[in-house]
Coordinates of C-alpha atoms in Angstrom, one line a residue:
M9 CA 109.3 88.2 130.2
E10 CA 106.3 87.1 132.3
S11 CA 104.3 90.3 131.6
K12 CA 105.0 90.0 127.9
V13 CA 103.7 86.4 127.9
R14 CA 100.5 87.4 129.6
R15 CA 100.1 90.4 127.2
V16 CA 100.6 88.4 124.0
L17 CA 98.5 85.5 125.3
R18 CA 95.6 87.8 125.9
A19 CA 96.0 89.4 122.4
L20 CA 96.3 86.2 120.5
G21 CA 94.0 84.0 122.6
I22 CA 96.8 81.3 122.9
A23 CA 96.6 78.9 125.8
S24 CA 99.9 77.2 125.1
L25 CA 103.2 78.8 126.3
S26 CA 105.1 76.8 123.7
S27 CA 102.9 78.2 120.9
L28 CA 103.6 81.7 122.2
L29 CA 107.3 81.2 122.3
L30 CA 107.3 80.2 118.7
S31 CA 105.5 83.4 117.7
A32 CA 106.2 86.4 120.0
C33 CA 109.7 85.6 121.3
A34 CA 111.5 84.7 118.1
P35 CA 113.3 87.8 116.7
L36 CA 113.2 86.4 113.2
P37 CA 110.9 83.9 111.4
Q38 CA 112.0 80.4 112.2
S39 CA 110.7 79.0 109.0
V40 CA 110.9 80.8 105.6
S41 CA 110.5 79.2 102.3
Q42 CA 110.1 80.2 98.6
R43 CA 107.2 78.8 96.6
E44 CA 104.8 79.4 93.8
A45 CA 101.7 81.5 94.4
P46 CA 99.1 79.7 96.4
G47 CA 96.7 79.4 93.5
E48 CA 96.1 80.2 89.9
T49 CA 97.1 83.7 88.9
S50 CA 95.8 86.1 86.2
T51 CA 96.1 89.8 85.4
V52 CA 92.9 91.7 86.0
V53 CA 94.0 95.2 84.8
E54 CA 97.1 97.0 83.6
D55 CA 98.4 100.6 83.1
L56 CA 97.4 102.1 86.5
A57 CA 99.2 105.2 87.7
A58 CA 100.7 104.9 91.3
P59 CA 97.7 102.9 92.6
W60 CA 97.6 102.6 96.4
S61 CA 94.5 100.8 97.8
I62 CA 91.7 98.4 96.9
A63 CA 88.2 98.3 98.3
F64 CA 85.1 96.5 97.2
H65 CA 81.5 97.8 96.8
E66 CA 78.6 95.5 95.8
G67 CA 81.2 93.2 94.1
A68 CA 82.9 95.9 92.2
A69 CA 86.6 96.9 92.9
L70 CA 87.5 100.5 93.7
I71 CA 91.1 101.5 93.4
S72 CA 92.8 104.8 94.6
E73 CA 95.6 106.4 92.6
R74 CA 98.0 108.4 94.8
D75 CA 99.1 111.1 92.5
T76 CA 96.1 111.6 90.2
A77 CA 93.7 111.5 93.2
R78 CA 91.4 109.4 91.0
V79 CA 89.1 106.6 92.3
L80 CA 88.7 104.0 89.7
E81 CA 86.1 101.2 89.3
V82 CA 87.6 98.0 87.9
S83 CA 85.5 95.1 86.8
D84 CA 86.5 91.4 87.0
D85 CA 87.2 91.5 83.2
G86 CA 89.5 94.5 83.5
D87 CA 87.2 97.3 82.3
V88 CA 88.2 100.6 84.0
R89 CA 86.2 103.7 84.5
E90 CA 86.9 106.9 86.5
V91 CA 84.4 107.3 89.4
A92 CA 85.7 110.6 90.7
V93 CA 88.8 112.8 91.3
I94 CA 89.0 113.8 95.0
D95 CA 89.1 117.5 95.4
G96 CA 91.9 119.2 97.4
V97 CA 94.4 116.4 97.2
E98 CA 98.0 117.7 97.0
P99 CA 100.3 114.7 96.3
R100 CA 103.9 115.1 97.4
G101 CA 106.4 112.4 98.2
E102 CA 104.5 109.6 99.9
G103 CA 101.4 111.7 100.3
G104 CA 98.3 112.0 98.1
L105 CA 95.2 109.9 97.8
L106 CA 96.0 106.9 99.9
G107 CA 93.8 104.3 101.7
I108 CA 90.1 103.7 100.9
A109 CA 87.5 101.6 102.6
V110 CA 83.8 101.0 102.1
Q111 CA 81.1 100.7 104.8
G112 CA 77.4 101.2 105.0
G113 CA 77.0 102.8 101.5
W114 CA 79.9 105.2 102.0
L115 CA 83.4 105.4 100.6
Y116 CA 86.0 106.5 103.1
A117 CA 89.3 108.0 101.8
Y118 CA 92.5 109.1 103.5
S119 CA 94.3 111.9 101.6
T120 CA 96.9 114.6 101.8
A121 CA 95.7 118.2 101.5
A122 CA 97.7 121.5 101.5
D123 CA 98.6 121.4 105.2
E124 CA 97.1 118.2 106.6
N125 CA 96.1 114.6 106.2
R126 CA 92.4 113.9 106.5
V127 CA 89.7 111.3 106.2
Q128 CA 86.6 112.1 104.2
R129 CA 83.6 110.0 103.3
F130 CA 81.4 110.1 100.2
A131 CA 78.0 108.6 99.7
L132 CA 78.1 105.8 97.1
S133 CA 75.3 105.5 94.6
G134 CA 74.7 103.5 91.4
S135 CA 75.5 99.9 90.7
P136 CA 78.6 98.2 89.3
G137 CA 79.4 99.9 86.0
S138 CA 77.9 103.2 87.1
I139 CA 79.1 103.9 90.6
E140 CA 79.2 107.5 91.7
L141 CA 80.4 109.5 94.7
G142 CA 78.4 112.2 96.5
E143 CA 79.7 115.3 98.2
S144 CA 82.6 115.0 100.7
D145 CA 82.0 114.9 104.5
T146 CA 85.2 115.2 106.5
V147 CA 85.2 112.8 109.5
L148 CA 88.8 113.3 110.7
S149 CA 91.2 116.3 110.0
G150 CA 94.3 118.0 111.3
L151 CA 96.6 114.9 110.9
A152 CA 100.2 116.0 110.4
A153 CA 101.3 115.6 106.8
A154 CA 104.8 115.4 105.4
T155 CA 106.8 114.2 102.4
N156 CA 107.3 110.8 104.2
H157 CA 105.6 108.8 106.9
N158 CA 102.0 109.7 106.3
G159 CA 100.5 106.3 107.3
G160 CA 97.3 106.3 105.3
R161 CA 95.7 102.9 105.6
I162 CA 92.1 102.8 106.8
A163 CA 89.9 99.7 107.5
F164 CA 86.8 98.8 109.4
G165 CA 87.1 96.4 112.2
P166 CA 84.7 93.7 113.2
D167 CA 83.3 96.1 115.8
G168 CA 82.2 98.5 113.0
M169 CA 84.7 101.2 114.0
L170 CA 87.1 102.9 111.5
Y171 CA 90.8 102.3 112.2
V172 CA 93.3 104.8 110.7
T173 CA 97.1 104.4 110.5
V174 CA 99.0 107.7 111.0
G175 CA 102.7 108.0 110.6
D176 CA 105.0 110.1 112.6
A177 CA 105.4 112.6 109.7
G178 CA 109.1 112.9 110.5
D179 CA 108.5 113.9 114.1
R180 CA 109.9 110.8 115.9
E181 CA 109.1 111.9 119.4
S182 CA 105.4 112.5 118.6
A183 CA 104.9 108.7 118.4
Q184 CA 105.3 108.5 122.2
D185 CA 103.2 111.6 122.9
P186 CA 99.6 110.5 123.8
R187 CA 98.4 114.1 123.0
S188 CA 99.6 113.8 119.4
L189 CA 97.8 111.8 116.7
S190 CA 101.1 111.2 114.8
G191 CA 102.7 107.8 115.1
K192 CA 99.4 106.2 116.1
I193 CA 96.6 103.8 115.1
L194 CA 93.3 105.7 115.6
R195 CA 89.8 104.3 116.2
I196 CA 86.8 106.4 115.4
T197 CA 83.1 106.0 114.7
T198 CA 81.7 106.1 111.1
D199 CA 81.0 109.8 111.5
G200 CA 84.3 110.7 113.2
G201 CA 83.2 110.5 116.8
I202 CA 85.3 109.0 119.6
P203 CA 84.1 105.7 120.9
E204 CA 83.4 105.6 124.6
D205 CA 85.4 102.4 125.0
N206 CA 88.6 103.7 123.5
P207 CA 91.6 103.1 125.7
F208 CA 92.4 106.8 126.3
E209 CA 89.3 108.8 127.4
G210 CA 88.2 111.4 124.9
S211 CA 91.0 110.5 122.4
P212 CA 90.8 108.6 119.1
V213 CA 94.2 107.0 119.9
Y214 CA 94.0 103.2 119.9
S215 CA 97.7 102.4 120.0
L216 CA 100.9 104.4 120.0
G217 CA 104.7 104.1 119.4
H218 CA 104.4 103.6 115.7
R219 CA 106.8 105.0 113.0
N220 CA 104.7 104.5 109.9
P221 CA 102.0 101.8 110.4
Q222 CA 100.5 100.4 107.2
G223 CA 98.3 97.4 106.6
L224 CA 95.4 96.5 109.0
A225 CA 93.5 93.2 109.2
W226 CA 91.5 91.1 111.7
D227 CA 91.2 87.3 112.0
D228 CA 88.0 85.4 112.8
R229 CA 88.6 85.8 116.6
G230 CA 88.8 89.6 116.2
T231 CA 92.6 89.8 116.8
M232 CA 94.0 92.8 115.0
Y233 CA 97.2 92.8 113.0
A234 CA 99.2 95.7 111.5
S235 CA 102.3 95.9 109.4
E236 CA 104.8 98.7 109.9
F237 CA 107.8 100.3 108.1
G238 CA 110.9 100.4 110.2
Q239 CA 113.8 102.8 109.7
D240 CA 117.1 101.1 109.0
T241 CA 117.0 97.8 110.9
W242 CA 113.6 96.1 111.2
D243 CA 110.1 96.2 109.6
E244 CA 107.4 94.7 111.7
L245 CA 104.2 92.6 111.9
N246 CA 102.4 93.4 115.1
V247 CA 99.4 92.1 117.1
I248 CA 97.6 95.3 118.1
E249 CA 96.2 95.8 121.6
A250 CA 94.0 98.6 122.8
G251 CA 96.3 101.1 124.5
G252 CA 99.4 99.2 123.5
N253 CA 102.8 100.9 123.0
Y254 CA 104.9 99.6 120.2
G255 CA 108.1 101.3 121.1
W256 CA 109.1 103.8 118.3
P257 CA 111.5 105.6 118.5
E258 CA 112.8 104.0 121.6
V259 CA 112.7 100.5 120.0
E260 CA 112.8 99.3 116.4
G261 CA 111.9 95.6 116.1
V262 CA 112.1 93.2 119.0
G263 CA 113.5 95.1 122.0
E264 CA 112.4 92.8 124.9
R265 CA 111.6 95.8 127.1
G266 CA 108.6 95.2 129.2
T267 CA 107.0 98.6 128.6
F268 CA 106.8 98.0 124.9
I269 CA 105.0 95.3 122.8
D270 CA 107.4 93.4 120.5
P271 CA 106.4 92.4 116.9
V272 CA 105.5 88.8 116.2
Q273 CA 107.7 88.9 113.1
Q274 CA 110.4 91.3 111.8
W275 CA 112.3 91.7 108.6
A276 CA 115.1 93.7 107.2
P277 CA 113.7 96.7 105.2
D278 CA 115.4 95.7 102.0
A279 CA 113.6 92.4 102.1
A280 CA 110.2 93.8 103.1
S281 CA 108.9 97.3 103.5
P282 CA 105.5 95.8 104.3
S283 CA 102.5 97.7 103.1
G284 CA 98.9 96.4 102.8
I285 CA 97.8 93.1 104.5
A286 CA 94.8 90.8 104.2
I287 CA 93.7 87.7 106.0
A288 CA 92.4 84.7 104.0
D289 CA 92.7 80.9 104.0
G290 CA 94.1 80.8 107.5
A291 CA 97.0 83.2 106.9
I292 CA 98.0 86.8 106.8
F293 CA 99.2 87.9 103.3
V294 CA 101.7 90.8 103.5
A295 CA 102.5 93.0 100.5
S296 CA 106.1 94.1 100.3
L297 CA 107.5 97.2 98.4
R298 CA 111.3 97.0 98.6
G299 CA 111.1 93.3 99.1
E300 CA 109.0 92.9 95.9
R301 CA 107.2 89.9 97.2
V302 CA 104.1 88.7 99.0
R303 CA 104.5 86.9 102.3
R304 CA 102.1 84.3 103.7
V305 CA 102.2 84.1 107.5
P306 CA 100.1 81.3 108.9
L307 CA 97.8 82.3 111.8
D308 CA 98.6 79.1 113.7
D309 CA 102.4 79.9 113.6
L310 CA 103.1 83.6 113.5
S311 CA 106.9 82.9 113.4
A312 CA 106.7 81.2 110.0
S313 CA 106.3 82.6 106.5
T314 CA 106.2 81.6 102.9
E315 CA 107.2 84.0 100.2
F316 CA 106.0 84.2 96.6
F317 CA 106.2 86.6 93.6
S318 CA 109.7 87.4 94.7
G319 CA 111.0 89.9 92.1
Q320 CA 108.4 88.8 89.6
Y321 CA 106.1 91.9 89.6
G322 CA 108.3 94.5 91.4
R323 CA 106.9 96.5 94.3
I324 CA 103.7 95.3 95.9
R325 CA 101.6 97.9 97.6
D326 CA 98.3 96.2 98.6
V327 CA 96.6 92.9 98.9
A328 CA 92.8 92.5 99.4
V329 CA 90.3 89.8 99.6
A330 CA 87.6 90.0 96.8
P331 CA 84.0 89.0 97.5
D332 CA 84.6 85.7 95.8
G333 CA 87.5 84.9 98.1
A334 CA 90.3 85.5 95.6
L335 CA 93.2 87.7 96.4
W336 CA 93.8 90.9 94.5
V337 CA 97.4 92.0 94.5
L338 CA 98.3 95.6 93.6
T339 CA 101.7 96.5 92.2
N340 CA 103.3 99.9 92.8
N341 CA 106.2 100.5 90.3
T342 CA 105.0 103.8 88.9
D343 CA 105.3 105.7 92.2
G344 CA 108.7 107.1 91.5
R345 CA 110.6 104.4 93.4
G346 CA 110.1 101.4 91.2
R347 CA 111.3 100.2 87.8
P348 CA 108.1 100.2 85.7
A349 CA 107.8 97.4 83.2
S350 CA 105.4 97.3 80.2
G351 CA 101.9 97.2 81.6
D352 CA 102.7 98.6 85.1
D353 CA 101.0 99.1 87.3
R354 CA 98.6 96.2 87.5
V355 CA 96.3 94.0 89.6
I356 CA 97.1 90.3 89.8
R357 CA 94.3 88.0 90.9
I358 CA 95.0 84.8 92.8
T359 CA 92.4 82.1 93.1
L360 CA 93.2 80.4 96.4
E361 CA 93.3 76.7 96.3

């Protein structure tokens, strides 16, 4: 227990043991409540087809669609235009055009091709209303692809590095193999290089022991968080450490085994299946697919959560912070697993109070 205390203290920057025990050692959230959304809500856009990820460029929203391989530009008033269709995407099961991120005038995209998952970047040009993509430049390739467990979320950290979630692609044991990129969170430079300060020399692996890691976000102190799909027992919210091992397939959820890092919160998959996450207003917002809700986990008490939108909009794939500080929440009912209602899929905007 003592080593886990030191490990989580270091990751969270918490000086108080009592604060740590509330967050890292509780196998389930100690405080859960239902409430209305934390601000005024409105619908930005409707009739999207299996949307997956939201990113922003010069104030304009860009949205990926998994099965069409389209990148769409969506204005604040709901106007939609097709920016591009990504070549070579072969959607199947959970694969297709997945996460997108913007940095330094480039759009980065994670997608499934014929025999691999890959990350490409495209030069962005034009202004909102006329954004275009240049030719593709592959920055990471050879990631195992499968019908399930493709990972697919990408995000830039406060260090300027690109972080990439990679699922185990159905090969459970690969998550514990440091030579494999499956079941990992990777860290690379903007052009695909391996940073010299990565925890494993010459490797893009940043953390291991993941089944199907999803959302990525950082707080103001630089602490990194990730959501993760479990199998049958527990989904997870983790604090990610460089070189950390999160246990899969040896452990699912809190295992209290010193060699593995336990989640700070866990949920039954039918109440969660956590996907994209975002940090705003002193909290982590977690999109839930099977759970059909958004959770708000306060940064000052990682054992607590508030739930809203429960069952209101169906499956929730992503949540992102817009340039004006509002939350954009992306539904995902047209992906073959939901129950589409009229207008699905849509973006819901929340003006935080």
